[in-house]
Short mmCIF file of N, CA, C and O in Angstrom, two decimals:
data_model
loop_
_atom_site.label_atom_id
_atom_site.label_comp_id
_atom_site.label_asym_id
_atom_site.label_seq_id
_atom_site.Cartn_x
_atom_site.Cartn_y
_atom_site.Cartn_z
N MET J 1 21.54 0.12 -54.06
CA MET J 1 21.59 1.00 -52.90
C MET J 1 20.21 1.09 -52.24
O MET J 1 20.11 1.06 -51.04
N ARG J 2 19.18 1.22 -53.06
CA ARG J 2 17.84 1.31 -52.52
C ARG J 2 17.46 0.06 -51.76
O ARG J 2 16.86 0.12 -50.70
N ASP J 3 17.78 -1.08 -52.28
CA ASP J 3 17.45 -2.34 -51.64
C ASP J 3 18.12 -2.44 -50.27
O ASP J 3 17.52 -2.89 -49.30
N GLU J 4 19.36 -1.98 -50.18
CA GLU J 4 20.08 -2.02 -48.90
C GLU J 4 19.43 -1.10 -47.88
O GLU J 4 19.25 -1.46 -46.72
N ARG J 5 19.02 0.10 -48.29
CA ARG J 5 18.35 1.03 -47.37
C ARG J 5 17.02 0.45 -46.91
O ARG J 5 16.64 0.60 -45.75
N GLY J 6 16.32 -0.22 -47.78
CA GLY J 6 15.05 -0.84 -47.42
C GLY J 6 15.24 -1.93 -46.38
O GLY J 6 14.47 -2.05 -45.44
N ARG J 7 16.30 -2.73 -46.54
CA ARG J 7 16.58 -3.78 -45.55
C ARG J 7 16.97 -3.17 -44.21
O ARG J 7 16.57 -3.66 -43.16
N VAL J 8 17.77 -2.09 -44.24
CA VAL J 8 18.17 -1.42 -42.99
C VAL J 8 16.93 -0.85 -42.30
O VAL J 8 16.75 -1.01 -41.10
N ALA J 9 16.06 -0.19 -43.07
CA ALA J 9 14.85 0.39 -42.49
C ALA J 9 13.97 -0.71 -41.90
O ALA J 9 13.42 -0.57 -40.80
N ALA J 10 13.83 -1.83 -42.62
CA ALA J 10 13.02 -2.93 -42.11
C ALA J 10 13.64 -3.51 -40.84
O ALA J 10 12.93 -3.86 -39.90
N GLY J 11 14.96 -3.60 -40.82
CA GLY J 11 15.65 -4.09 -39.62
C GLY J 11 15.45 -3.18 -38.43
O GLY J 11 15.22 -3.63 -37.31
N LEU J 12 15.52 -1.87 -38.66
CA LEU J 12 15.31 -0.90 -37.58
C LEU J 12 13.87 -0.96 -37.06
O LEU J 12 13.64 -0.89 -35.86
N ARG J 13 12.92 -1.10 -37.96
CA ARG J 13 11.53 -1.24 -37.53
C ARG J 13 11.37 -2.47 -36.64
O ARG J 13 10.68 -2.44 -35.63
N GLY J 14 12.01 -3.55 -37.02
CA GLY J 14 11.93 -4.77 -36.22
C GLY J 14 12.51 -4.59 -34.84
O GLY J 14 11.95 -5.05 -33.84
N VAL J 15 13.63 -3.87 -34.74
CA VAL J 15 14.26 -3.62 -33.44
C VAL J 15 13.35 -2.74 -32.59
O VAL J 15 13.14 -3.02 -31.40
N VAL J 16 12.80 -1.69 -33.19
CA VAL J 16 11.91 -0.79 -32.45
C VAL J 16 10.69 -1.55 -31.94
O VAL J 16 10.30 -1.41 -30.78
N LEU J 17 10.09 -2.38 -32.77
CA LEU J 17 8.92 -3.16 -32.34
C LEU J 17 9.28 -4.15 -31.25
O LEU J 17 8.52 -4.34 -30.30
N ALA J 18 10.45 -4.77 -31.34
CA ALA J 18 10.87 -5.72 -30.31
C ALA J 18 11.09 -5.02 -28.97
O ALA J 18 10.67 -5.52 -27.92
N VAL J 19 11.74 -3.86 -28.99
CA VAL J 19 11.99 -3.12 -27.75
C VAL J 19 10.67 -2.65 -27.15
O VAL J 19 10.45 -2.76 -25.94
N ALA J 20 9.76 -2.15 -27.98
CA ALA J 20 8.46 -1.70 -27.47
C ALA J 20 7.68 -2.86 -26.87
O ALA J 20 7.08 -2.74 -25.80
N GLY J 21 7.71 -4.01 -27.52
CA GLY J 21 7.02 -5.19 -26.99
C GLY J 21 7.60 -5.63 -25.67
O GLY J 21 6.88 -5.98 -24.74
N LEU J 22 8.92 -5.62 -25.55
CA LEU J 22 9.57 -6.00 -24.30
C LEU J 22 9.22 -5.02 -23.19
O LEU J 22 8.95 -5.42 -22.06
N ALA J 23 9.21 -3.72 -23.50
CA ALA J 23 8.87 -2.72 -22.48
C ALA J 23 7.45 -2.91 -21.98
O ALA J 23 7.18 -2.83 -20.78
N LEU J 24 6.52 -3.18 -22.88
CA LEU J 24 5.14 -3.41 -22.46
C LEU J 24 5.01 -4.69 -21.65
O LEU J 24 4.32 -4.73 -20.64
N ALA J 25 5.68 -5.74 -22.08
CA ALA J 25 5.58 -7.03 -21.39
C ALA J 25 6.16 -6.99 -19.99
O ALA J 25 5.67 -7.66 -19.08
N THR J 26 7.19 -6.19 -19.78
CA THR J 26 7.85 -6.15 -18.47
C THR J 26 7.30 -5.06 -17.59
O THR J 26 7.71 -4.93 -16.44
N GLY J 27 6.38 -4.23 -18.11
CA GLY J 27 5.79 -3.19 -17.28
C GLY J 27 6.62 -1.93 -17.22
O GLY J 27 6.39 -1.07 -16.39
N CYS J 28 7.63 -1.79 -18.09
CA CYS J 28 8.45 -0.58 -18.09
C CYS J 28 7.65 0.62 -18.55
O CYS J 28 7.96 1.74 -18.23
N ILE J 29 6.63 0.38 -19.35
CA ILE J 29 5.76 1.45 -19.79
C ILE J 29 4.46 1.27 -19.01
O ILE J 29 3.88 0.20 -19.02
N GLY J 30 4.02 2.33 -18.33
CA GLY J 30 2.81 2.22 -17.52
C GLY J 30 1.59 1.97 -18.38
O GLY J 30 1.29 2.73 -19.27
N GLN J 31 0.92 0.88 -18.12
CA GLN J 31 -0.30 0.54 -18.83
C GLN J 31 -1.48 0.76 -17.89
O GLN J 31 -1.38 0.47 -16.71
N PRO J 32 -2.60 1.26 -18.41
CA PRO J 32 -3.77 1.37 -17.55
C PRO J 32 -4.16 -0.02 -17.04
O PRO J 32 -4.09 -0.99 -17.77
N GLN J 33 -4.55 -0.09 -15.80
CA GLN J 33 -4.93 -1.35 -15.18
C GLN J 33 -6.28 -1.19 -14.49
O GLN J 33 -6.66 -0.09 -14.11
N THR J 34 -6.97 -2.28 -14.31
CA THR J 34 -8.15 -2.31 -13.46
C THR J 34 -7.86 -3.32 -12.36
O THR J 34 -7.31 -4.38 -12.61
N LEU J 35 -8.21 -2.94 -11.14
CA LEU J 35 -7.98 -3.81 -9.99
C LEU J 35 -9.27 -3.99 -9.23
O LEU J 35 -10.08 -3.07 -9.11
N ALA J 36 -9.46 -5.17 -8.68
CA ALA J 36 -10.59 -5.44 -7.79
C ALA J 36 -10.21 -4.99 -6.38
O ALA J 36 -9.03 -4.87 -6.05
N ARG J 37 -11.20 -4.75 -5.56
CA ARG J 37 -10.96 -4.26 -4.20
C ARG J 37 -9.92 -5.09 -3.44
O ARG J 37 -9.02 -4.52 -2.82
N PRO J 38 -9.97 -6.42 -3.48
CA PRO J 38 -8.95 -7.19 -2.75
C PRO J 38 -7.52 -6.93 -3.24
O PRO J 38 -6.56 -7.08 -2.49
N ASP J 39 -7.37 -6.56 -4.51
CA ASP J 39 -6.05 -6.27 -5.06
C ASP J 39 -5.53 -4.90 -4.63
O ASP J 39 -4.34 -4.63 -4.75
N ILE J 40 -6.43 -4.05 -4.17
CA ILE J 40 -6.04 -2.70 -3.73
C ILE J 40 -5.61 -2.74 -2.27
O ILE J 40 -4.68 -2.03 -1.87
N VAL J 41 -6.26 -3.56 -1.47
CA VAL J 41 -5.98 -3.65 -0.04
C VAL J 41 -4.51 -4.01 0.16
O VAL J 41 -3.99 -4.92 -0.48
N GLY J 42 -3.85 -3.27 1.05
CA GLY J 42 -2.44 -3.51 1.34
C GLY J 42 -1.64 -2.22 1.31
O GLY J 42 -2.20 -1.12 1.30
N THR J 43 -0.34 -2.35 1.27
CA THR J 43 0.57 -1.22 1.35
C THR J 43 1.08 -0.83 -0.02
O THR J 43 1.55 -1.68 -0.78
N TRP J 44 1.02 0.47 -0.31
CA TRP J 44 1.53 1.05 -1.55
C TRP J 44 2.53 2.13 -1.14
O TRP J 44 2.20 3.02 -0.36
N THR J 45 3.75 2.05 -1.65
CA THR J 45 4.79 2.99 -1.23
C THR J 45 5.84 3.14 -2.32
O THR J 45 5.90 2.34 -3.26
N GLU J 46 6.69 4.14 -2.19
CA GLU J 46 7.80 4.32 -3.12
C GLU J 46 8.77 5.36 -2.57
O GLU J 46 8.44 6.54 -2.49
N GLY J 47 9.94 4.89 -2.17
CA GLY J 47 11.00 5.80 -1.75
C GLY J 47 10.56 6.86 -0.76
O GLY J 47 9.90 6.56 0.23
N ASP J 48 10.87 8.11 -1.07
CA ASP J 48 10.56 9.22 -0.16
C ASP J 48 9.22 9.88 -0.47
O ASP J 48 8.95 10.98 0.00
N THR J 49 8.36 9.23 -1.27
CA THR J 49 7.07 9.84 -1.59
C THR J 49 5.95 9.40 -0.68
O THR J 49 4.82 9.82 -0.83
N GLY J 50 6.27 8.53 0.30
CA GLY J 50 5.29 8.17 1.31
C GLY J 50 4.63 6.82 1.10
O GLY J 50 4.98 6.07 0.20
N THR J 51 3.64 6.57 1.97
CA THR J 51 2.97 5.27 1.99
C THR J 51 1.48 5.44 2.20
O THR J 51 1.05 6.29 2.98
N LEU J 52 0.71 4.63 1.49
CA LEU J 52 -0.73 4.52 1.72
C LEU J 52 -1.01 3.07 2.08
O LEU J 52 -0.62 2.15 1.34
N LEU J 53 -1.69 2.86 3.20
CA LEU J 53 -2.11 1.52 3.62
C LEU J 53 -3.62 1.45 3.50
O LEU J 53 -4.35 2.11 4.25
N PHE J 54 -4.10 0.67 2.53
CA PHE J 54 -5.53 0.49 2.29
C PHE J 54 -6.00 -0.73 3.07
O PHE J 54 -5.47 -1.82 2.89
N LYS J 55 -7.01 -0.52 3.92
CA LYS J 55 -7.55 -1.62 4.71
C LYS J 55 -8.88 -2.09 4.12
O LYS J 55 -9.61 -1.31 3.50
N ASN J 56 -9.19 -3.35 4.35
CA ASN J 56 -10.39 -3.96 3.80
C ASN J 56 -11.68 -3.30 4.32
O ASN J 56 -12.71 -3.35 3.66
N ASP J 57 -11.62 -2.68 5.49
CA ASP J 57 -12.81 -2.05 6.07
C ASP J 57 -13.10 -0.67 5.48
O ASP J 57 -14.02 0.02 5.93
N GLY J 58 -12.32 -0.25 4.47
CA GLY J 58 -12.56 1.04 3.83
C GLY J 58 -11.78 2.19 4.42
O GLY J 58 -11.98 3.34 4.01
N THR J 59 -10.89 1.93 5.37
CA THR J 59 -10.05 2.99 5.91
C THR J 59 -8.69 2.95 5.21
O THR J 59 -8.26 1.92 4.69
N VAL J 60 -8.05 4.09 5.19
CA VAL J 60 -6.73 4.23 4.60
C VAL J 60 -5.86 5.03 5.57
O VAL J 60 -6.34 5.98 6.21
N VAL J 61 -4.60 4.63 5.71
CA VAL J 61 -3.65 5.33 6.56
C VAL J 61 -2.54 5.87 5.67
O VAL J 61 -1.87 5.09 4.96
N ALA J 62 -2.37 7.18 5.68
CA ALA J 62 -1.28 7.83 4.93
C ALA J 62 -0.13 8.10 5.90
O ALA J 62 -0.35 8.58 7.01
N THR J 63 1.07 7.77 5.47
CA THR J 63 2.27 8.03 6.27
C THR J 63 3.28 8.76 5.42
O THR J 63 3.75 8.22 4.41
N ASN J 64 3.57 9.99 5.81
CA ASN J 64 4.56 10.82 5.12
C ASN J 64 4.32 10.89 3.61
O ASN J 64 5.27 10.85 2.82
N LEU J 65 3.06 11.00 3.20
CA LEU J 65 2.71 11.10 1.79
C LEU J 65 3.11 12.48 1.27
O LEU J 65 2.70 13.50 1.81
N ALA J 66 3.94 12.50 0.25
CA ALA J 66 4.45 13.76 -0.29
C ALA J 66 3.32 14.62 -0.84
O ALA J 66 2.38 14.13 -1.46
N GLU J 67 3.43 15.93 -0.58
CA GLU J 67 2.52 16.92 -1.15
C GLU J 67 3.35 17.87 -1.99
O GLU J 67 4.50 18.18 -1.65
N PHE J 68 2.77 18.33 -3.10
CA PHE J 68 3.51 19.10 -4.09
C PHE J 68 2.86 20.45 -4.35
O PHE J 68 1.66 20.59 -4.24
N ASN J 69 3.68 21.44 -4.74
CA ASN J 69 3.14 22.74 -5.13
C ASN J 69 2.80 22.72 -6.62
O ASN J 69 2.96 21.69 -7.29
N SER J 70 2.35 23.85 -7.15
CA SER J 70 1.92 23.90 -8.55
C SER J 70 3.08 23.70 -9.52
O SER J 70 2.85 23.38 -10.69
N ASP J 71 4.31 23.86 -9.07
CA ASP J 71 5.48 23.60 -9.93
C ASP J 71 5.88 22.13 -9.92
O ASP J 71 6.80 21.72 -10.64
N GLY J 72 5.23 21.32 -9.08
CA GLY J 72 5.55 19.90 -8.99
C GLY J 72 6.67 19.60 -8.01
O GLY J 72 7.19 18.49 -7.98
N ASP J 73 7.04 20.60 -7.17
CA ASP J 73 8.09 20.40 -6.18
C ASP J 73 7.47 19.89 -4.88
O ASP J 73 6.43 20.39 -4.44
N LYS J 74 8.13 18.92 -4.25
CA LYS J 74 7.66 18.42 -2.96
C LYS J 74 7.84 19.52 -1.93
O LYS J 74 8.91 20.09 -1.78
N VAL J 75 6.74 19.86 -1.23
CA VAL J 75 6.79 20.96 -0.26
C VAL J 75 6.50 20.51 1.16
O VAL J 75 6.85 21.21 2.11
N SER J 76 5.83 19.37 1.32
CA SER J 76 5.51 18.90 2.67
C SER J 76 5.13 17.43 2.60
O SER J 76 5.15 16.83 1.53
N GLU J 77 4.75 16.91 3.75
CA GLU J 77 4.28 15.53 3.83
C GLU J 77 2.99 15.51 4.63
O GLU J 77 2.78 16.36 5.50
N CYS J 78 2.14 14.57 4.33
CA CYS J 78 0.86 14.44 4.99
C CYS J 78 0.75 13.05 5.60
O CYS J 78 1.13 12.06 4.98
N SER J 79 0.25 12.99 6.82
CA SER J 79 -0.04 11.72 7.48
C SER J 79 -1.42 11.82 8.10
O SER J 79 -1.84 12.89 8.52
N GLY J 80 -2.13 10.71 8.16
CA GLY J 80 -3.44 10.70 8.77
C GLY J 80 -4.23 9.49 8.35
O GLY J 80 -3.77 8.65 7.58
N THR J 81 -5.45 9.41 8.87
CA THR J 81 -6.34 8.30 8.58
C THR J 81 -7.63 8.84 7.97
O THR J 81 -8.13 9.88 8.39
N GLY J 82 -8.14 8.14 6.99
CA GLY J 82 -9.38 8.53 6.34
C GLY J 82 -10.06 7.33 5.73
O GLY J 82 -9.82 6.19 6.14
N GLU J 83 -10.88 7.60 4.72
CA GLU J 83 -11.60 6.54 4.03
C GLU J 83 -11.11 6.47 2.59
O GLU J 83 -10.52 7.41 2.07
N TRP J 84 -11.38 5.31 1.96
CA TRP J 84 -11.04 5.16 0.55
C TRP J 84 -12.15 4.43 -0.17
O TRP J 84 -12.96 3.74 0.43
N GLY J 85 -12.17 4.59 -1.47
CA GLY J 85 -13.13 3.89 -2.31
C GLY J 85 -12.59 3.77 -3.72
O GLY J 85 -11.67 4.49 -4.12
N ALA J 86 -13.14 2.84 -4.46
CA ALA J 86 -12.70 2.57 -5.82
C ALA J 86 -13.82 2.90 -6.79
O ALA J 86 -14.99 2.73 -6.47
N TYR J 87 -13.46 3.36 -7.98
CA TYR J 87 -14.48 3.57 -8.99
C TYR J 87 -13.93 3.28 -10.37
O TYR J 87 -12.72 3.34 -10.56
N PRO J 88 -14.78 2.83 -11.28
CA PRO J 88 -16.22 2.96 -11.22
C PRO J 88 -16.91 2.01 -10.24
O PRO J 88 -18.01 2.30 -9.78
N ASP J 89 -16.30 0.86 -9.91
CA ASP J 89 -16.88 0.01 -8.88
C ASP J 89 -15.78 -0.89 -8.30
O ASP J 89 -14.65 -0.88 -8.77
N ASP J 90 -16.11 -1.63 -7.25
CA ASP J 90 -15.10 -2.46 -6.57
C ASP J 90 -14.62 -3.64 -7.41
O ASP J 90 -13.58 -4.21 -7.14
N LYS J 91 -15.40 -4.04 -8.42
CA LYS J 91 -15.03 -5.21 -9.20
C LYS J 91 -14.05 -4.89 -10.31
O LYS J 91 -13.21 -5.72 -10.67
N GLN J 92 -14.12 -3.71 -10.87
CA GLN J 92 -13.25 -3.31 -11.98
C GLN J 92 -12.79 -1.86 -11.78
O GLN J 92 -13.08 -0.99 -12.57
N ALA J 93 -12.05 -1.61 -10.71
CA ALA J 93 -11.64 -0.26 -10.38
C ALA J 93 -10.51 0.22 -11.28
O ALA J 93 -9.53 -0.48 -11.49
N GLU J 94 -10.68 1.41 -11.82
CA GLU J 94 -9.64 2.06 -12.61
C GLU J 94 -8.90 3.10 -11.77
O GLU J 94 -7.77 3.45 -12.07
N LYS J 95 -9.59 3.58 -10.74
CA LYS J 95 -9.05 4.65 -9.89
C LYS J 95 -9.48 4.42 -8.45
O LYS J 95 -10.43 3.69 -8.18
N VAL J 96 -8.78 5.08 -7.55
CA VAL J 96 -9.14 5.03 -6.13
C VAL J 96 -9.09 6.46 -5.59
O VAL J 96 -8.29 7.27 -6.04
N TRP J 97 -9.99 6.75 -4.66
CA TRP J 97 -10.00 8.06 -4.01
C TRP J 97 -9.77 7.88 -2.52
O TRP J 97 -10.01 6.81 -1.97
N THR J 98 -9.28 8.92 -1.88
CA THR J 98 -9.09 8.91 -0.43
C THR J 98 -9.62 10.22 0.15
O THR J 98 -9.69 11.23 -0.55
N THR J 99 -9.97 10.19 1.43
CA THR J 99 -10.40 11.42 2.12
C THR J 99 -9.26 12.00 2.95
O THR J 99 -9.47 12.98 3.66
N VAL J 100 -8.08 11.40 2.86
CA VAL J 100 -6.94 11.89 3.61
C VAL J 100 -5.90 12.40 2.62
O VAL J 100 -5.70 11.81 1.56
N CYS J 101 -5.29 13.52 2.93
CA CYS J 101 -4.29 14.16 2.08
C CYS J 101 -4.91 14.60 0.75
O CYS J 101 -5.88 14.04 0.29
N ASP J 102 -4.32 15.61 0.15
CA ASP J 102 -4.81 16.13 -1.12
C ASP J 102 -4.32 15.26 -2.27
O ASP J 102 -3.36 14.53 -2.15
N GLY J 103 -4.98 15.41 -3.40
CA GLY J 103 -4.49 14.79 -4.62
C GLY J 103 -5.22 13.55 -5.04
O GLY J 103 -4.68 12.45 -5.00
N ASN J 104 -6.46 13.69 -5.42
CA ASN J 104 -7.23 12.57 -5.94
C ASN J 104 -7.51 12.81 -7.41
O ASN J 104 -7.53 13.94 -7.86
N PRO J 105 -7.78 11.85 -8.18
CA PRO J 105 -7.76 10.42 -7.85
C PRO J 105 -6.38 9.81 -8.13
O PRO J 105 -5.53 10.43 -8.76
N TRP J 106 -6.22 8.61 -7.66
CA TRP J 106 -5.05 7.79 -7.99
C TRP J 106 -5.51 6.84 -9.09
O TRP J 106 -6.52 6.17 -8.95
N GLU J 107 -4.76 6.76 -10.18
CA GLU J 107 -5.07 5.85 -11.28
C GLU J 107 -4.14 4.65 -11.22
O GLU J 107 -2.98 4.78 -10.86
N PHE J 108 -4.65 3.49 -11.60
CA PHE J 108 -3.84 2.28 -11.60
C PHE J 108 -3.10 2.13 -12.91
O PHE J 108 -3.64 2.41 -13.97
N GLY J 109 -1.85 1.67 -12.83
CA GLY J 109 -1.03 1.44 -14.02
C GLY J 109 -0.03 0.34 -13.74
O GLY J 109 -0.24 -0.50 -12.88
N GLY J 110 1.07 0.39 -14.46
CA GLY J 110 2.09 -0.63 -14.33
C GLY J 110 1.71 -1.87 -15.12
O GLY J 110 1.10 -1.78 -16.18
N SER J 111 2.06 -3.02 -14.60
CA SER J 111 1.73 -4.28 -15.26
C SER J 111 0.87 -5.11 -14.32
O SER J 111 0.76 -4.80 -13.14
N ARG J 112 0.29 -6.18 -14.81
CA ARG J 112 -0.52 -7.06 -13.96
C ARG J 112 0.32 -7.62 -12.81
O ARG J 112 -0.13 -7.72 -11.69
N ALA J 113 1.56 -7.98 -13.12
CA ALA J 113 2.44 -8.56 -12.10
C ALA J 113 2.96 -7.51 -11.12
O ALA J 113 3.21 -7.82 -9.96
N HIS J 114 3.10 -6.28 -11.58
CA HIS J 114 3.65 -5.20 -10.76
C HIS J 114 2.82 -3.93 -10.92
O HIS J 114 3.25 -2.98 -11.56
N PRO J 115 1.62 -3.92 -10.33
CA PRO J 115 0.76 -2.74 -10.48
C PRO J 115 1.31 -1.55 -9.69
O PRO J 115 2.06 -1.71 -8.73
N ASN J 116 0.95 -0.37 -10.14
CA ASN J 116 1.26 0.84 -9.38
C ASN J 116 0.05 1.76 -9.44
O ASN J 116 -0.90 1.51 -10.17
N MET J 117 0.09 2.77 -8.62
CA MET J 117 -0.94 3.81 -8.69
C MET J 117 -0.21 5.13 -8.83
O MET J 117 0.90 5.31 -8.31
N ARG J 118 -0.82 6.03 -9.57
CA ARG J 118 -0.17 7.31 -9.84
C ARG J 118 -1.20 8.42 -9.85
O ARG J 118 -2.38 8.20 -10.11
N ARG J 119 -0.70 9.61 -9.53
CA ARG J 119 -1.54 10.79 -9.60
C ARG J 119 -0.70 11.93 -10.15
O ARG J 119 0.53 11.99 -9.96
N GLY J 120 -1.36 12.83 -10.82
CA GLY J 120 -0.68 14.00 -11.34
C GLY J 120 -0.34 14.97 -10.22
O GLY J 120 -1.09 15.13 -9.27
N VAL J 121 0.83 15.59 -10.33
CA VAL J 121 1.24 16.60 -9.36
C VAL J 121 1.70 17.85 -10.11
O VAL J 121 2.22 17.77 -11.22
N GLY J 122 1.48 19.00 -9.50
CA GLY J 122 1.87 20.25 -10.12
C GLY J 122 0.97 20.61 -11.29
O GLY J 122 -0.14 20.10 -11.43
N ASP J 123 1.47 21.48 -12.15
CA ASP J 123 0.74 21.93 -13.32
C ASP J 123 0.56 20.76 -14.29
O ASP J 123 1.54 20.13 -14.68
N PRO J 124 -0.68 20.45 -14.69
CA PRO J 124 -0.91 19.32 -15.60
C PRO J 124 -0.13 19.44 -16.92
O PRO J 124 0.20 18.44 -17.53
N ASP J 125 0.17 20.67 -17.34
CA ASP J 125 0.92 20.86 -18.59
C ASP J 125 2.36 20.38 -18.46
O ASP J 125 3.03 20.13 -19.46
N ASN J 126 2.86 20.25 -17.23
CA ASN J 126 4.23 19.79 -17.02
C ASN J 126 4.32 18.28 -16.87
O ASN J 126 5.41 17.71 -16.88
N GLY J 127 3.18 17.62 -16.67
CA GLY J 127 3.14 16.16 -16.62
C GLY J 127 3.81 15.51 -15.42
O GLY J 127 4.24 14.37 -15.51
N GLY J 128 3.90 16.22 -14.27
CA GLY J 128 4.49 15.62 -13.08
C GLY J 128 3.62 14.51 -12.54
O GLY J 128 2.39 14.58 -12.57
N THR J 129 4.25 13.45 -12.03
CA THR J 129 3.52 12.28 -11.54
C THR J 129 4.12 11.77 -10.25
O THR J 129 5.34 11.73 -10.10
N GLN J 130 3.28 11.38 -9.32
CA GLN J 130 3.71 10.68 -8.10
C GLN J 130 3.25 9.24 -8.27
O GLN J 130 2.10 8.98 -8.62
N ILE J 131 4.15 8.29 -8.06
CA ILE J 131 3.84 6.87 -8.26
C ILE J 131 4.11 6.09 -6.97
O ILE J 131 5.14 6.27 -6.34
N LEU J 132 3.17 5.24 -6.62
CA LEU J 132 3.33 4.31 -5.51
C LEU J 132 3.18 2.89 -6.05
O LEU J 132 2.31 2.64 -6.89
N SER J 133 4.01 1.97 -5.58
CA SER J 133 3.96 0.59 -6.03
C SER J 133 3.41 -0.30 -4.92
O SER J 133 3.62 -0.05 -3.75
N ARG J 134 2.75 -1.37 -5.33
CA ARG J 134 2.16 -2.33 -4.40
C ARG J 134 3.27 -3.16 -3.77
O ARG J 134 4.12 -3.70 -4.46
N LYS J 135 3.28 -3.25 -2.45
CA LYS J 135 4.31 -4.03 -1.74
C LYS J 135 3.72 -5.29 -1.20
O LYS J 135 2.57 -5.42 -0.94
#
């Protein structure tokens, strides 16, 4: 009986490891990413949460970017033009900031093939997140 339980447990561990590996490989689990400035330039959007257009000249255009209250509920939208920058530097950026709309910084995640940027919304203890994907 013990030997059978050990084989079942080993089999379950194998399944769990395989599923976790597949999720990481396909980008289903957000992984921290670093992006160079040219990889940031372009349009980032997702459904009804709005769009950020990063231009190579350092300007950013926000269109209907969702804004949230402390409960993490969408309460309004922001549009406008401002500036953006990456840090710690343009060669290996982990985050990006903007001077338009509230809610900095945006952190990079996703997978190398399908990067996204995300920022916390609402009370940090609730773990709300707004995610935009590179288009």
